[in-house]
């Protein structure tokens, strides 16, 4: 089997595609030939460069605004895709937010916001779009977990809880759908230089502490995550189910 990744004829929906890891994933899938539906809160107006880069790969890019903190908007998104007869073959649940505070003062609003975007949205989109994949007997779902799916982190109780649960959601869906032609897996990034880690990147001491513990000795790039996601979206990953694949420069191995 040639190790070429060819996703032509497929359509991928990537949440949080406007920037950071999601934008790199959208470009990676496009370079492999997939049309891309990109979701963000304001991606329709803010994605001219991304649109050009994706369309340069010769595929279609459809940006759709949807606030994934809103269950109504998620239902509206699914209804719109159904109405427009857009078949989603690859779903990447990437959108995520982080709220850093001490556990004793972690506001319930922060907890709810993180759970809604990082966990509830992934459940709802997997159930609704993945359910259609099951009906067709094929599809790929890739959740963007975190090394904090395995570890508790520091000052991020809601985020670590949501990412731990996302890994379990991945395994739960995989167990049911593996025999129905749908692969459900996750990629667990380590420390990647994006807006999500801006606070860490600004803290010289945390940078030194973190990098001393990363065997690869560097921050990851969004492209370091796009590669494993594109692989999991391909036929080369047909026998991989329920994996939570670290892409972390060796952080979890240490
Ligand atoms: P980022 O640069 O902050 O980008 C977050 C993305 O999520 C944006 O495209 C944003 O879109 C979207 N988003 C946020 N809230 C949304 C909402 N309510 N509705 C719709 N879209 C929303 O983050 P990132 O670092 O690329 O992170 C991407 C994923 O990787 C997240 O799940 C994160 O937890 C995970 N991760 C990141 C790291 C890291 O070190 N960076 C490590 C482990 C895991 P808009 O701007 O259009 O709203």
Coordinates of C-alpha atoms and ligand atoms in Angstrom, one line a residue:
X1 CA 0.0 0.0 0.0
X2 CA 1.5 3.3 -1.1
X3 CA 1.8 5.8 1.8
X4 CA 0.0 8.6 0.0
X5 CA -2.8 10.3 1.7
X6 CA -5.6 11.1 -0.7
X7 CA -8.8 12.6 0.7
X8 CA -10.2 13.8 -2.6
X9 CA -13.9 13.5 -2.8
X10 CA -14.2 13.8 1.0
X11 CA -15.6 16.8 3.0
X12 CA -14.1 17.6 6.4
X13 CA -15.7 19.8 9.0
X14 CA -13.1 21.4 11.3
X15 CA -14.3 23.3 14.4
X16 CA -12.1 26.2 15.5
X17 CA -10.6 26.4 12.0
X18 CA -10.1 30.2 12.1
X19 CA -6.6 30.1 13.7
X20 CA -4.0 28.1 15.6
X21 CA -4.2 24.3 15.4
X22 CA -7.6 24.2 13.6
X23 CA -6.3 26.4 10.8
X24 CA -3.3 24.1 10.3
X25 CA -5.6 21.0 10.3
X26 CA -7.9 22.6 7.8
X27 CA -4.9 23.4 5.5
X28 CA -3.5 19.9 6.0
X29 CA -6.8 18.2 5.1
X30 CA -7.1 20.5 2.1
X31 CA -3.6 19.7 0.8
X32 CA -4.6 16.0 1.0
X33 CA -7.6 16.8 -1.3
X34 CA -10.6 17.3 1.1
X35 CA -13.1 20.1 0.8
X36 CA -13.3 21.9 4.1
X37 CA -16.1 23.3 6.2
X38 CA -14.5 25.6 8.8
X39 CA -16.4 26.5 12.0
X40 CA -15.6 29.5 14.2
X41 CA -17.5 32.3 16.0
X42 CA -16.5 34.9 13.3
X43 CA -14.8 32.8 10.7
X44 CA -17.1 34.1 7.8
X45 CA -15.6 37.6 8.0
X46 CA -12.1 36.9 9.3
X47 CA -10.8 34.1 7.0
X48 CA -9.8 35.7 3.7
X49 CA -6.1 34.5 4.0
X50 CA -7.2 31.0 5.2
X51 CA -9.8 30.8 2.4
X52 CA -7.1 31.7 -0.2
X53 CA -4.6 29.2 1.2
X54 CA -7.2 26.4 1.2
X55 CA -8.6 27.2 -2.2
X56 CA -5.0 27.3 -3.6
X57 CA -5.0 23.5 -2.8
X58 CA -7.8 23.2 -5.4
X59 CA -10.6 22.4 -2.9
X60 CA -13.7 24.1 -1.7
X61 CA -13.7 26.1 1.6
X62 CA -16.9 26.9 3.3
X63 CA -16.6 29.1 6.5
X64 CA -19.6 29.0 8.8
X65 CA -20.1 31.1 11.9
X66 CA -21.4 29.0 14.8
X67 CA -20.9 29.7 18.5
X68 CA -20.3 26.2 19.8
X69 CA -21.1 27.3 23.4
X70 CA -24.8 27.4 22.1
X71 CA -26.7 24.1 21.7
X72 CA -29.2 26.0 19.6
X73 CA -26.5 27.1 17.2
X74 CA -25.1 23.6 17.0
X75 CA -28.5 22.3 16.1
X76 CA -28.9 25.1 13.5
X77 CA -25.5 24.1 12.0
X78 CA -26.5 20.4 11.7
X79 CA -29.9 21.4 10.2
X80 CA -28.1 23.7 7.7
X81 CA -25.7 21.0 6.6
X82 CA -28.6 18.6 6.2
X83 CA -30.7 21.1 4.2
X84 CA -27.7 22.0 2.0
X85 CA -27.0 18.3 1.5
X86 CA -23.4 18.6 2.7
X87 CA -22.2 15.2 3.6
X88 CA -19.5 15.3 6.3
X89 CA -17.0 12.4 5.9
X90 CA -14.4 13.7 8.4
X91 CA -15.3 15.5 11.6
X92 CA -12.5 17.2 13.6
X93 CA -13.6 18.5 17.0
X94 CA -10.8 21.0 17.5
X95 CA -12.4 24.1 19.0
X96 CA -11.4 24.7 22.5
X97 CA -11.0 27.4 25.2
X98 CA -9.1 27.5 28.4
X99 CA -9.7 29.4 31.7
X100 CA -6.8 29.7 34.1
X101 CA -7.6 30.3 37.8
X102 CA -6.9 28.6 41.1
X103 CA -9.3 25.7 41.8
X104 CA -10.7 27.5 44.9
X105 CA -11.8 30.5 42.8
X106 CA -12.7 28.7 39.6
X107 CA -16.0 30.4 38.6
X108 CA -18.9 28.2 37.6
X109 CA -19.2 30.4 34.5
X110 CA -15.7 29.4 33.5
X111 CA -16.4 25.8 34.2
X112 CA -19.6 25.9 32.1
X113 CA -18.0 27.8 29.2
X114 CA -15.1 25.3 29.0
X115 CA -17.4 22.3 29.3
X116 CA -19.8 23.6 26.6
X117 CA -17.1 24.3 23.9
X118 CA -14.5 21.6 24.7
X119 CA -16.8 18.7 25.6
X120 CA -20.6 19.2 24.9
X121 CA -20.0 20.5 21.3
X122 CA -17.8 17.5 20.5
X123 CA -20.5 15.2 21.9
X124 CA -23.3 16.8 20.0
X125 CA -21.5 17.1 16.6
X126 CA -20.1 13.5 17.0
X127 CA -23.6 12.2 17.8
X128 CA -25.4 14.1 15.0
X129 CA -22.8 14.1 12.2
X130 CA -21.2 10.8 13.2
X131 CA -24.7 9.2 13.4
X132 CA -25.0 10.0 9.6
X133 CA -21.6 8.4 9.0
X134 CA -22.9 5.3 10.8
X135 CA -25.9 5.2 8.5
X136 CA -23.5 5.4 5.5
X137 CA -21.1 2.9 7.0
X138 CA -18.0 5.1 6.8
X139 CA -16.4 8.2 8.3
X140 CA -13.7 9.5 10.5
X141 CA -14.0 11.5 13.7
X142 CA -10.9 13.0 15.3
X143 CA -11.1 14.8 18.6
X144 CA -8.4 17.2 19.7
X145 CA -7.7 16.2 23.3
X146 CA -4.6 17.3 25.2
X147 CA -1.8 16.0 27.4
X148 CA -4.2 17.2 30.1
X149 CA -6.5 14.3 29.1
X150 CA -3.9 12.3 31.1
X151 CA -2.6 14.8 33.6
X152 CA -4.3 17.4 35.9
X153 CA -2.3 20.4 34.8
X154 CA -1.9 23.6 36.9
X155 CA -4.7 26.2 37.4
X156 CA -7.0 24.6 34.8
X157 CA -9.5 22.4 36.6
X158 CA -12.3 22.7 34.1
X159 CA -10.0 22.3 31.1
X160 CA -8.4 19.2 32.5
X161 CA -11.7 17.7 33.4
X162 CA -13.2 18.4 29.9
X163 CA -10.1 17.0 28.1
X164 CA -10.1 13.9 30.3
X165 CA -13.8 13.4 29.5
X166 CA -13.1 14.0 25.8
X167 CA -10.7 11.1 25.8
X168 CA -13.3 8.9 27.4
X169 CA -15.9 10.1 24.9
X170 CA -13.6 9.1 22.1
X171 CA -13.3 5.6 23.5
X172 CA -17.0 5.3 24.2
X173 CA -18.0 6.3 20.6
X174 CA -15.2 4.1 19.1
X175 CA -16.4 1.0 20.9
X176 CA -19.9 1.4 19.4
X177 CA -18.9 2.5 16.0
X178 CA -15.7 0.5 15.2
X179 CA -17.8 -2.3 13.7
X180 CA -19.9 0.2 11.6
X181 CA -17.1 1.6 9.5
X182 CA -16.6 4.8 11.5
X183 CA -13.2 5.5 13.2
X184 CA -13.3 7.6 16.3
X185 CA -9.9 8.7 17.6
X186 CA -8.1 11.6 19.3
X187 CA -4.9 13.5 19.0
X188 CA -3.5 14.8 22.3
X189 CA -1.2 17.8 21.7
X190 CA 1.5 18.8 24.1
X191 CA 2.5 22.5 24.4
X192 CA 1.9 24.2 21.0
X193 CA 2.6 27.9 20.3
X194 CA -0.9 29.4 19.7
X195 CA -3.2 32.0 21.3
X196 CA -4.4 29.2 23.7
X197 CA -0.9 29.1 25.3
X198 CA -0.2 32.9 25.1
X199 CA -0.2 33.2 28.9
X200 CA 2.3 30.4 29.2
X201 CA 4.5 31.8 26.4
X202 CA 4.7 35.1 28.2
X203 CA 5.9 33.6 31.5
X204 CA 9.7 33.1 31.2
X205 CA 9.9 30.8 34.3
X206 CA 7.1 28.5 33.1
X207 CA 8.7 28.4 29.6
X208 CA 12.0 27.3 31.1
X209 CA 10.3 24.7 33.4
X210 CA 8.2 23.3 30.6
X211 CA 10.9 23.1 27.9
X212 CA 13.3 21.4 30.4
X213 CA 10.7 18.7 30.6
X214 CA 9.9 18.3 26.9
X215 CA 12.2 15.6 25.4
X216 CA 12.0 17.3 22.0
X217 CA 13.2 20.5 23.7
X218 CA 10.9 22.8 21.8
X219 CA 7.3 24.1 21.5
X220 CA 5.1 22.2 19.1
X221 CA 3.7 24.0 16.0
X222 CA 0.1 23.7 14.7
X223 CA 1.5 21.7 11.8
X224 CA 2.9 19.1 14.3
X225 CA -0.8 18.3 15.0
X226 CA -2.1 18.6 11.5
X227 CA 0.0 15.7 10.3
X228 CA -1.4 13.1 12.8
X229 CA -4.9 14.4 12.2
X230 CA -4.6 14.0 8.4
X231 CA -3.2 10.5 8.9
X232 CA -6.1 9.5 11.2
X233 CA -8.5 11.0 8.6
X234 CA -7.1 8.7 5.9
X235 CA -7.6 5.0 5.0
X236 CA -4.2 4.2 6.5
X237 CA -5.9 4.5 9.9
X238 CA -8.8 2.2 9.1
X239 CA -7.9 -0.3 11.9
X240 CA -7.3 2.4 14.5
X241 CA -10.2 2.9 16.9
X242 CA -10.4 4.7 20.2
X243 CA -6.7 5.8 20.2
X244 CA -5.7 8.9 22.0
X245 CA -2.4 9.7 20.2
X246 CA 0.0 12.0 22.0
X247 CA 1.7 14.6 19.7
X248 CA 3.7 16.2 22.5
X249 CA 7.4 16.1 21.8
X250 CA 7.6 13.2 24.3
X251 CA 6.1 15.0 27.3
X252 CA 4.0 12.1 28.4
X253 CA 6.8 9.6 28.0
X254 CA 9.0 11.4 30.4
Ligands
LIG1 P1 -6.7 28.9 19.7 O1 -5.5 29.3 18.9 O2 -7.1 29.6 20.9 O3 -7.9 28.7 18.7 C1 -9.2 28.3 19.2 C2 -10.1 28.0 18.1 O4 -11.4 27.6 18.7 C3 -10.4 29.3 17.3 O5 -10.4 28.9 15.9 C4 -11.7 29.7 17.7 O6 -12.5 30.3 16.7 C5 -12.4 28.4 18.2 N1 -13.4 28.6 19.2 C6 -13.3 29.0 20.5 N2 -14.5 29.2 21.1 C7 -15.4 28.9 20.1 C8 -16.8 28.8 20.2 N3 -17.5 29.2 21.2 N4 -17.4 28.5 19.0 C9 -16.8 28.2 17.9 N5 -15.4 28.2 17.8 C10 -14.7 28.5 18.9 O7 -6.5 27.4 20.3 P2 -5.5 26.2 19.8 O8 -4.3 26.3 20.6 O9 -5.4 26.2 18.3 O10 -6.3 25.0 20.3 C11 -7.1 24.1 19.4 C12 -7.4 22.9 20.2 O11 -6.2 22.2 20.6 C13 -8.2 23.2 21.5 O12 -9.2 22.2 21.7 C14 -7.2 23.1 22.6 O13 -7.7 22.8 23.8 C15 -6.3 22.0 22.0 N6 -4.9 22.0 22.6 C16 -4.1 23.0 22.4 C17 -2.9 23.0 23.0 C18 -1.9 24.1 22.9 O14 -0.8 24.0 23.5 N7 -2.2 25.1 22.1 C19 -2.5 21.9 23.7 C20 -3.3 20.8 23.9 C21 -4.6 20.9 23.3 P3 -13.0 31.9 16.7 O15 -11.8 32.7 17.0 O16 -13.5 32.1 15.3 O17 -14.0 31.9 17.8

